Coordinates of C-alpha atoms and ligand atoms in Angstrom, one line a residue:
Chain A
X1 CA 127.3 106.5 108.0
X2 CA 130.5 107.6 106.1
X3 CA 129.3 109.3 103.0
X4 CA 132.7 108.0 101.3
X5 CA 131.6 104.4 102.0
X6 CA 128.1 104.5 100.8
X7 CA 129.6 106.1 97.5
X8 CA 131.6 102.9 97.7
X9 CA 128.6 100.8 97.9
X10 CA 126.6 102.2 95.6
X11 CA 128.9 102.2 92.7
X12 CA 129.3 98.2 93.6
X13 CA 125.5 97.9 93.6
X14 CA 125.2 99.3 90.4
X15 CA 128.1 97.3 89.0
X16 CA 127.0 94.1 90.0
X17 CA 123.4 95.0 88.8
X18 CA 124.7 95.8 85.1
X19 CA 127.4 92.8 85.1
X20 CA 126.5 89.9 87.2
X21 CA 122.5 88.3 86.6
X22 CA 121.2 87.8 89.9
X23 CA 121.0 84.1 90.8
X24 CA 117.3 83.5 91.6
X25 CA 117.1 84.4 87.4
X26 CA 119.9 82.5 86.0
X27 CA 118.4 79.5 87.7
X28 CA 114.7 80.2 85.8
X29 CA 117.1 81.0 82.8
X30 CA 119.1 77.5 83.2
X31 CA 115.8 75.8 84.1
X32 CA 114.0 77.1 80.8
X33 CA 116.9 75.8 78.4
X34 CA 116.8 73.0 79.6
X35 CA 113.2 72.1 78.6
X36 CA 113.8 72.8 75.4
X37 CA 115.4 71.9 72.4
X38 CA 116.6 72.9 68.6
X39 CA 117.2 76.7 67.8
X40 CA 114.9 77.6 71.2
X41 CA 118.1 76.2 73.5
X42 CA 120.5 77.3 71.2
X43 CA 119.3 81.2 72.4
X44 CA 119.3 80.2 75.6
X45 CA 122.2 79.0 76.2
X46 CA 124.2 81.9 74.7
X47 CA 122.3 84.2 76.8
X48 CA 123.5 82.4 79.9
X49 CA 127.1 82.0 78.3
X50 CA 126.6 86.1 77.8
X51 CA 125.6 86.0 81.5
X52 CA 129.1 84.5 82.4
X53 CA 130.9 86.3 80.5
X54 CA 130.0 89.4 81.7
X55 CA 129.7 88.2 85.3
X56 CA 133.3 87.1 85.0
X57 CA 135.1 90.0 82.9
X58 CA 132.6 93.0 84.6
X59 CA 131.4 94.3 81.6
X60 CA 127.6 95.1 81.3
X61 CA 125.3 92.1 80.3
X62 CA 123.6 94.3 78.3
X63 CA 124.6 97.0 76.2
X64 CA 121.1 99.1 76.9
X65 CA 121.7 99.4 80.8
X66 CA 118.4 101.0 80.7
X67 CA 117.1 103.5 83.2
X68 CA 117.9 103.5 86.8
X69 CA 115.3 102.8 89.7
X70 CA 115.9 103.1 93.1
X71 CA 114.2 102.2 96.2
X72 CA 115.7 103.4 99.4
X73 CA 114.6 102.5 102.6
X74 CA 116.2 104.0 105.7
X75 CA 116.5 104.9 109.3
X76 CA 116.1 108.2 111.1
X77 CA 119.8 109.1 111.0
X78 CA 119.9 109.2 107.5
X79 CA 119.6 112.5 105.1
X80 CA 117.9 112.3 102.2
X81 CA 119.3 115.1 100.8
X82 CA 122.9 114.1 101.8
X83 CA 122.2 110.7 100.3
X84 CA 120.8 112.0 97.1
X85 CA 124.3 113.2 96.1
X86 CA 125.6 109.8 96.4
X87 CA 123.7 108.7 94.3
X88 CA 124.9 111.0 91.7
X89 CA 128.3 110.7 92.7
X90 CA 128.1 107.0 92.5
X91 CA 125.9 106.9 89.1
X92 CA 128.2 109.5 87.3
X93 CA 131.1 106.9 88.1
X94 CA 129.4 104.3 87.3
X95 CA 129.0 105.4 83.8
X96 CA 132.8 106.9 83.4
X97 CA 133.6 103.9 84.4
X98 CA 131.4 102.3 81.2
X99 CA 129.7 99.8 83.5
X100 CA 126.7 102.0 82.5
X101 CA 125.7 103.6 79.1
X102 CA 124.8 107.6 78.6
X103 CA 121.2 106.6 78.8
X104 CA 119.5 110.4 79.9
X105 CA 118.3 112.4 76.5
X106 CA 116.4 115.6 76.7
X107 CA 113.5 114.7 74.7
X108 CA 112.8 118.7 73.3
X109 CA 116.3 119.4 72.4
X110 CA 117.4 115.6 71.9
X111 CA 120.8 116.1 73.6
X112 CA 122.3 112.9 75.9
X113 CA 123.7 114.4 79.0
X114 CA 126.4 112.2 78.9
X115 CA 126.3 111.2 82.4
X116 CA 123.1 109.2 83.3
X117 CA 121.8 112.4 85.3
X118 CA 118.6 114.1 84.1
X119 CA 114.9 115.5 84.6
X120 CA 113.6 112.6 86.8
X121 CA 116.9 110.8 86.0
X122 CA 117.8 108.3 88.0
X123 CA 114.7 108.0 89.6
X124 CA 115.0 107.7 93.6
X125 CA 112.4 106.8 96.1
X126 CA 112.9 107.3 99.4
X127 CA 111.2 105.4 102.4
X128 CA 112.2 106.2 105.8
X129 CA 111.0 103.9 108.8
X130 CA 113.8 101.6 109.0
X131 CA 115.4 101.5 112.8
X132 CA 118.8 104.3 113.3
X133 CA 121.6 102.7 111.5
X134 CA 120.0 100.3 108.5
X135 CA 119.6 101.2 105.3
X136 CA 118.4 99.3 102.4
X137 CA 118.9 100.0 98.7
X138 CA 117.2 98.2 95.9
X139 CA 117.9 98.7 92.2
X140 CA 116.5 97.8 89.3
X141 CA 118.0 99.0 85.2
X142 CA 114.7 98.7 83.0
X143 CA 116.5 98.2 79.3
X144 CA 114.2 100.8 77.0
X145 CA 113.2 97.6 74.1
X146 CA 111.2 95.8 77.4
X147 CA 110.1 99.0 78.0
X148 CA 108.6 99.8 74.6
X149 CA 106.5 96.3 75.5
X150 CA 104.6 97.7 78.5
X151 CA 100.8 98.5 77.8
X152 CA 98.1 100.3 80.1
X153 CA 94.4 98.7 79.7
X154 CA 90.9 100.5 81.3
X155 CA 88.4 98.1 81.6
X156 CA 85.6 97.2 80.2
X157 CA 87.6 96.8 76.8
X158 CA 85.7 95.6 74.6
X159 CA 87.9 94.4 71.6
X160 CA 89.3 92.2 74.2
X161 CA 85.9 91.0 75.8
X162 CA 87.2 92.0 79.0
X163 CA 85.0 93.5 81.5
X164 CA 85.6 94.4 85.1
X165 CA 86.7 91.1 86.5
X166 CA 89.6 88.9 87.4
X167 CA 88.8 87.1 83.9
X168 CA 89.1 90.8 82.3
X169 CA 92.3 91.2 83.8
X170 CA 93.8 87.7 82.8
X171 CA 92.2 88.7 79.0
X172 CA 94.4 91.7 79.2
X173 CA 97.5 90.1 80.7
X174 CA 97.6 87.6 77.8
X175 CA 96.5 90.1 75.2
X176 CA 100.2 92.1 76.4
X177 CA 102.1 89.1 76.4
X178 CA 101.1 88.5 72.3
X179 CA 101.5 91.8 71.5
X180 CA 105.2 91.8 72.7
X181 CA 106.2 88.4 71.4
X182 CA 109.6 88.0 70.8
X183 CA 110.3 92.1 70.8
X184 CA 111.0 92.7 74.8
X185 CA 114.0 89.8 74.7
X186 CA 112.2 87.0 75.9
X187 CA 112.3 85.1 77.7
X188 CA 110.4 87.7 79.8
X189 CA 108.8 88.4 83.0
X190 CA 105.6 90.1 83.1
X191 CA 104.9 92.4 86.4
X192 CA 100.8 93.5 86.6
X193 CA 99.7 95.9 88.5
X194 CA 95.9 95.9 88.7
X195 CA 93.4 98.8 89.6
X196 CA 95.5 102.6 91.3
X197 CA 95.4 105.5 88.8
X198 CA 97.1 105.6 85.6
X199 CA 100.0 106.2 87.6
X200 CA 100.4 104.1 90.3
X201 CA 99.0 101.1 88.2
X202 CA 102.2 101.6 86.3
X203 CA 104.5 101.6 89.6
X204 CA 102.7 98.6 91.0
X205 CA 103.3 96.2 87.9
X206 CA 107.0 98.0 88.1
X207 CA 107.8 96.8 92.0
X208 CA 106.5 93.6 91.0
X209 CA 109.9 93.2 89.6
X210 CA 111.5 93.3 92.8
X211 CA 110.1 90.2 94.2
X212 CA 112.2 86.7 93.7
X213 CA 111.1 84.9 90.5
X214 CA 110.4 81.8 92.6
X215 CA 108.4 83.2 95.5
X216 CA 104.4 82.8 95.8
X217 CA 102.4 85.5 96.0
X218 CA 101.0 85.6 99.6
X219 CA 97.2 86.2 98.1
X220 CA 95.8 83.2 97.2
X221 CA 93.5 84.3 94.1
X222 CA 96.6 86.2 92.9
X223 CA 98.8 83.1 93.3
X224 CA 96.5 81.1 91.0
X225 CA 96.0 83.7 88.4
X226 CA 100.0 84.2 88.6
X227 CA 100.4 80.1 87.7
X228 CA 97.6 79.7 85.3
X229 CA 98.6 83.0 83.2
X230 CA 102.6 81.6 83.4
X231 CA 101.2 77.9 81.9
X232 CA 99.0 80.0 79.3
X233 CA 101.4 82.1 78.3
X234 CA 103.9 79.5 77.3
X235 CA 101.4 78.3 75.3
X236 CA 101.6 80.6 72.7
X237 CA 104.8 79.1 71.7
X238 CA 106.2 82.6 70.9
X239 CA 109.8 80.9 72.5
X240 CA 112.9 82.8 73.0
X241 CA 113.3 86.2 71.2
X242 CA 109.9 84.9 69.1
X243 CA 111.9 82.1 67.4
X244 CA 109.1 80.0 69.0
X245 CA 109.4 77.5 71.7
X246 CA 107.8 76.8 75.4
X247 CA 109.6 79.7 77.5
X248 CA 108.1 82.8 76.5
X249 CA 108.0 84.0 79.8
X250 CA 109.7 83.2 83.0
X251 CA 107.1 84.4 85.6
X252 CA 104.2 86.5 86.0
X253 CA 103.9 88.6 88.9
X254 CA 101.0 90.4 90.1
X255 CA 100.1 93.3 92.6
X256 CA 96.8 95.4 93.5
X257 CA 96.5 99.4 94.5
X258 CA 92.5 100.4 95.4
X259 CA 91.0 102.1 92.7
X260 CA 88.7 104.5 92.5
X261 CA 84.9 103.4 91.5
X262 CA 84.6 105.0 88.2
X263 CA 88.3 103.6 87.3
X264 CA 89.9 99.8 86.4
X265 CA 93.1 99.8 85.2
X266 CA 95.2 96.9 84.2
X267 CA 99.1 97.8 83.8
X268 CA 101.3 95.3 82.4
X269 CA 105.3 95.7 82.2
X270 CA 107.8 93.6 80.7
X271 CA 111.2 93.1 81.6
X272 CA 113.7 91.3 79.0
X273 CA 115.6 88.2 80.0
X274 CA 118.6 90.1 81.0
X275 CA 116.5 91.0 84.4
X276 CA 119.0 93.2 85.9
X277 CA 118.0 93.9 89.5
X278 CA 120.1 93.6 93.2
X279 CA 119.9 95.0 96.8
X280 CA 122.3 96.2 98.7
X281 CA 121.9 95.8 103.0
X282 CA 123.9 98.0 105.4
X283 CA 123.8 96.8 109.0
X284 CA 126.1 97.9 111.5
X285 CA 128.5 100.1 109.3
X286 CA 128.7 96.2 107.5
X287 CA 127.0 96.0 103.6
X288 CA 125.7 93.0 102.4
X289 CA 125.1 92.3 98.5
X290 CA 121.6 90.7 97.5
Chain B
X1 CA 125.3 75.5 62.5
X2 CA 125.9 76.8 58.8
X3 CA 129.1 78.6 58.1
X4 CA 128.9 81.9 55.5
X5 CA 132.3 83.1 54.6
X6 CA 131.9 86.7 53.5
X7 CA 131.9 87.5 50.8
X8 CA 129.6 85.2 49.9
X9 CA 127.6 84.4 46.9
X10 CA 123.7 84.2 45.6
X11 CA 123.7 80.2 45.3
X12 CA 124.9 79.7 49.2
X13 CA 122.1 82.3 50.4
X14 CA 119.1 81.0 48.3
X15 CA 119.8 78.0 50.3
X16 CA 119.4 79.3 53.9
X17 CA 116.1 78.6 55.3
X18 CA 114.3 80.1 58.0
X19 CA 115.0 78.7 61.0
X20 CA 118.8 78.1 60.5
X21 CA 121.6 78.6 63.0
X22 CA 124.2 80.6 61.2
X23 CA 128.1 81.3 62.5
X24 CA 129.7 84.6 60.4
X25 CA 133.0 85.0 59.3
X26 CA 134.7 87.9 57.7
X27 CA 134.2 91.9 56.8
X28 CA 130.5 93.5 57.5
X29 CA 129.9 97.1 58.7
X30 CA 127.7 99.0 61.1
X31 CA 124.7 100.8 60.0
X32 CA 121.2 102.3 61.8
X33 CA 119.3 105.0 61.0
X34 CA 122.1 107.9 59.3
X35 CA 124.1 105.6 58.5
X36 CA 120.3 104.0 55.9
X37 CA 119.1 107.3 54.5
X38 CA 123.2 108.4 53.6
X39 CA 123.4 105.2 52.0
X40 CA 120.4 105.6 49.8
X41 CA 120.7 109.7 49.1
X42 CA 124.2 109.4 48.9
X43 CA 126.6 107.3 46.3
X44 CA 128.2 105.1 49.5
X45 CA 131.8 105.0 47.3
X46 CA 133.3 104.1 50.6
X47 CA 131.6 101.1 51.4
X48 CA 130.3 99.8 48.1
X49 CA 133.3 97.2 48.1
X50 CA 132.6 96.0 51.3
X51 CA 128.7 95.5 50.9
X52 CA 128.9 93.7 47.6
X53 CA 128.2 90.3 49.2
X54 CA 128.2 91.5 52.3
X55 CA 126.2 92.4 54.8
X56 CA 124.4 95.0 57.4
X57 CA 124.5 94.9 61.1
X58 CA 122.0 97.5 63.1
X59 CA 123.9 97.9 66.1
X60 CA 125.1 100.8 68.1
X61 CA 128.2 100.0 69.5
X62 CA 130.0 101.0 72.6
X63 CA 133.6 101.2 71.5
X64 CA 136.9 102.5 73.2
X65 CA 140.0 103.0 72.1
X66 CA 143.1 102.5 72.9
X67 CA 147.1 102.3 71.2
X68 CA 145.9 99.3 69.6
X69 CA 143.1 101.1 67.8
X70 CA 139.1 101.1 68.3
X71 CA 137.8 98.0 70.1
X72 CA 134.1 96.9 70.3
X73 CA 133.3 96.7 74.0
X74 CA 129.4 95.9 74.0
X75 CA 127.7 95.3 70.9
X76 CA 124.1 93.4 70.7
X77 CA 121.3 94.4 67.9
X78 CA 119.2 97.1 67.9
X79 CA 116.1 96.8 66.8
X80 CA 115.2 97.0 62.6
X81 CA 112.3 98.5 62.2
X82 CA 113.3 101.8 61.7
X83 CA 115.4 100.7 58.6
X84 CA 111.8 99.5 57.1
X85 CA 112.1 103.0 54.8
X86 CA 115.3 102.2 53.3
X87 CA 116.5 98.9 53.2
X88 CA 114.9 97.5 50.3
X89 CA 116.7 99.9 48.2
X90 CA 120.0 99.6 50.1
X91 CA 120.0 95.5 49.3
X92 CA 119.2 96.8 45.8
X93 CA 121.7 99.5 44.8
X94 CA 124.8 97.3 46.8
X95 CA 124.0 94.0 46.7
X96 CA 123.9 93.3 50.0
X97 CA 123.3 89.5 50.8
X98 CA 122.3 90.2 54.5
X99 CA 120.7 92.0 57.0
X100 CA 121.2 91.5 60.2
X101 CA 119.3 92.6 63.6
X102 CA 116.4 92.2 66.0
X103 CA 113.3 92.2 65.5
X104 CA 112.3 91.1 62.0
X105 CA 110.9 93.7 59.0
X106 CA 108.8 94.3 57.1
X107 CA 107.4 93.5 53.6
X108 CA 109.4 95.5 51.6
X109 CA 111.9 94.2 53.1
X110 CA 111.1 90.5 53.0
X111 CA 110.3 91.3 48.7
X112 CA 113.4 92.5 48.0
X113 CA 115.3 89.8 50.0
X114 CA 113.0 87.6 47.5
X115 CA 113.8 89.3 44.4
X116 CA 117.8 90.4 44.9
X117 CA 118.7 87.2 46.7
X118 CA 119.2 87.7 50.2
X119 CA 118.3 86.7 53.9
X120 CA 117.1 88.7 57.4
X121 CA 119.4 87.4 60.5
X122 CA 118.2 88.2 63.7
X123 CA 121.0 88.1 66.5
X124 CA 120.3 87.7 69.5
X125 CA 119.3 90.6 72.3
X126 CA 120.9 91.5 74.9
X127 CA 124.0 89.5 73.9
X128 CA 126.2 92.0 74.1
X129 CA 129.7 90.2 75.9
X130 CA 129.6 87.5 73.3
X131 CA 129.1 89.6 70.1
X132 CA 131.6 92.2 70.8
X133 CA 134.2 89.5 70.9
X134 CA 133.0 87.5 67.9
X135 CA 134.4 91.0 66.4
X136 CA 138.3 90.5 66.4
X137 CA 138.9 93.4 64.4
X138 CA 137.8 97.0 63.7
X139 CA 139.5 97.6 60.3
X140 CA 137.7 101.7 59.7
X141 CA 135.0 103.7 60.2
X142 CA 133.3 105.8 58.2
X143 CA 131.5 109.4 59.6
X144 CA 132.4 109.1 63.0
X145 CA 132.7 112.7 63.3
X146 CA 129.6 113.4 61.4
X147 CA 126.8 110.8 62.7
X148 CA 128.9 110.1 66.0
X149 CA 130.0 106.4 67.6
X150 CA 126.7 104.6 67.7
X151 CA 125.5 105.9 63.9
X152 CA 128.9 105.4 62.6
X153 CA 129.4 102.7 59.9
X154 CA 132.1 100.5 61.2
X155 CA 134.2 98.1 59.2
X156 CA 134.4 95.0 61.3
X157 CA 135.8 91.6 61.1
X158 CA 133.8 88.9 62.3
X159 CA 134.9 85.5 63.8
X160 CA 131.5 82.8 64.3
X161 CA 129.2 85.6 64.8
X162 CA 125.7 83.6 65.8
X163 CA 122.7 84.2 64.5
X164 CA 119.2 82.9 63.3
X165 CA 117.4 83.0 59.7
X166 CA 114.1 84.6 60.7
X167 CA 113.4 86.1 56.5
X168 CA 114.5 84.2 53.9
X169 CA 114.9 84.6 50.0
X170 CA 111.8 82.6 49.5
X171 CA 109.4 85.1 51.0
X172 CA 108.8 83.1 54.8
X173 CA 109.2 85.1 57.7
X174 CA 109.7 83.2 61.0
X175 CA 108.1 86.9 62.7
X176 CA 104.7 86.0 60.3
X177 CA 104.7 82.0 61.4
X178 CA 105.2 83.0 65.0
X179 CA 103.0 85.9 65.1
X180 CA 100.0 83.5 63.1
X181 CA 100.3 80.5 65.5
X182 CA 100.9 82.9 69.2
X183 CA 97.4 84.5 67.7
X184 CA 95.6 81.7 66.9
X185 CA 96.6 79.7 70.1
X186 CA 95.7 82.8 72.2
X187 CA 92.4 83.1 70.4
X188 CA 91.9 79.3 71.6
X189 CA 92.3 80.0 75.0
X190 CA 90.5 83.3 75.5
X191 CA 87.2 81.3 74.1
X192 CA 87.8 78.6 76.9
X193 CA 88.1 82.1 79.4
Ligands
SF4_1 S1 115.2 94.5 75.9 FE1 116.7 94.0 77.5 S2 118.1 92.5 76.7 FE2 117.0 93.4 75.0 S3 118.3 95.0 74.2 FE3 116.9 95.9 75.7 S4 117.9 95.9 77.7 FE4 119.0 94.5 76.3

């Protein structure tokens, strides 16, 4: 693979991740104003008119573009090292180029690198085990206010009546969905990862993200939990941005890591309505936009 | 959709509501977290005129510039909380008629919007494209050099800038309404779980 081509791609994916809403999201975003009515439509409907206008004049959607997360999967014939520095070559660009904003700050001496690249920043995981020749990147920008609404629960909790169950885990699930109300940008979309370490309880509710907001998950006990949290959640009548109304949330998405006997954790991340994420395909020396 | 011409007076404010879908016009300025605490140590000679009936947007800004001077490029609300410490006095001391930002605040904030005669407008996140161009004009800035682009106070001209009464002058908080039912409807449900 021609490194000057994959720099090519990669500054595209990122472009189109930070200008143009990816379509199986605009549709949920469509779908949700039009249930509703009064001031919660009004808000929908700009964001989607914000959607256009960004798709249509390239500028960011959002101006928090968040932090950068990569999954790379790839074939034998691939370096990762090599790859790594187009990934820096392509996010450094990207930001010159003001598709993304200076986003990496040193928390102990508070400086902004001014480029995107930093400790851990942007994060890059690497898979290898596709066939010689394909390469797939995934990438997701997690704006730091949907951030701020993530929260880690051990169970038993007890202020929450929620013991080490499926019906614990749906308490905490709508107990993080309250507590963010309008704050993360709703309409949002809630990925939960249940049970793995602190850590990889985090990651899990994190991927969730990746999968289409229409699909169903392929476990049937997650699948119902996934629907019945969705319909209570939209309940609360928390509504776009917390000016009330039925779409608080646009899916809920759920995943499971083992866990260790002594642990149960319950991680819940939220991503705002401007749910930036895209894959790029490379087949055959040809790339294909997701 | 209500239209507020700025400057604008007590009498038209008193009026909003929460709940209403407001369109801006006119001069407001840029202010977050500097911007607050050197507006309330500090006289703020520079932007007194402009504040009098005016209002406060918390927003960082990306701008560029160019031959045909500053432009606002992306420019959505940030969120208000941090302002909590100082806003109160800042509606006091200036007479400002409006804040606007994301979020909601707080309590001193909501009594001094009671007592001085002014509203909270929350705009909406994320909506970056569309609010940069509701701003047709960058007239100044004030301590660019010292507080830097995003903590600058900017001296903008708006044109139909959209937003949403969330505080009003009568002491209700859309935040508190929402907040009361989402809890109450959530306590519902977890006793059927
Ligand atoms: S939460 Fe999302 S939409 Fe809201 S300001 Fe942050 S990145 Fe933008």
């Amino acid at each position: 693979m021609e490194t000057q081509k994959l720099d090519e791609w990669l500054l595209e994916l990122i472009r189109l991740t930070s200008c143009e809403l990816a379509p199986d999201v605009e549709r949920a975003l469509c779908a949700a104003r039009d249930a509703e009515q009064g001031r919660a439509r009004s808000t929908l409907d700009w964001m989607l008119r914000n959607a256009q206008e960004a798709r249509e004049s390239s500028m960011p959607i959002c101006q928090d573009t968040g932090s950068l997360i990569f999954y790379i999967d790839h074939g034998p014939d691939l370096d990762q090292e090599q790859m790594t520095q187009s990934f820096l070559r392509a996010v450094i660009k990207a930001t010159e180029r003001s598709l993304l904003r200076p986003n990496a700050v040193d928390p102990v001496s508070g400086k902004n690198t001014g480029n995107n690249l930093g400790v851990g920043a942007p994060v890059l995981h690497f898979h290898p085990g596709l066939a010689a020749g394909k390469l797939s990147v995934r990438l997701m920008l997690k704006g730091g206010g949907s951030e701020n609404c993530g929260v880690q629960y051990a169970l038993p909790d007890g202020s929450l009546q929620a013991g080490r169950d499926l019906n614990g885990v749906k308490r905490c699930v709508l107990d993080a969905a309250l507590r963010a109300q309008g704050f993360g940008c709703a309409p949002g979309t809630l990925g939960v990862g249940i049970g793995g370490d602190r850590m990889t309880s985090f990651q899990e509710s994190k991927e969730q993200f990746f999968r289409p907001l229409d699909d169903v998950n392929t476990d049937p006990i997650l699948a119902a939990m996934e629907k019945e949290l969705l319909e209570s959640i939209n309940q609360l009548e928390i509504g776009p941005m917390g000016f009330g109304g039925q779409s608080t949330v646009l899916g809920v998405k759920m995943g499971l890591r083992h866990r260790v006997p002594a642990s149960y954790f319950v991680s819940v991340s939220y991503m705002c309505w401007a749910y930036r994420r895209r894959c790029l395909q490379v087949e055959n020396g040809q790339a294909v936009y997701l | 959709m209500i239209r507020i011409d700025l400057p604008v007076a007590e009498e038209p404010i008193r009026k909003l509501k929460v709940g209403d879908e407001v369109g801006v016009y006119g001069v407001m300025i840029t202010a977050r977290d500097a911007a607050h605490k050197y507006l309330v140590e500090e006289d703020g000679a520079e932007v007194r005129e402009v504040l009098q009936g005016g209002m406060i947007y918390h927003c960082g800004p990306v701008v560029r510039q160019s031959d045909a001077g500053w432009q606002f490029v992306a420019a959505g609300p940030t969120t208000s909380k941090r302002e909590e410490p100082y806003e109160a006095e800042v509606i006091a001391q200036y007479g400002v008629r409006a804040v606007i930002g994301k979020g909601g605040m707080g309590e001193r904030t909501l009594a001094a919007c009671k007592e001085h005669g002014a509203v909270y407008l929350h705009a909406i996140g994320g909506l970056a494209v569309i609010l940069a161009r509701s701003v047709r004009k960058v007239r100044e800035v004030h301590k660019l050099d010292e507080f830097g682009a995003p903590e600058a106070m900017w001296v903008i001209e708006v044109e139909n800038f959209p937003a949403i009464v969330t505080m009003d002058s009568h002491g209700n908080s859309l935040h508190a309404e929402v907040l009361k039912n989402s809890t109450e409807r959530a306590q519902k449900l977890l006793a059927q779980w």
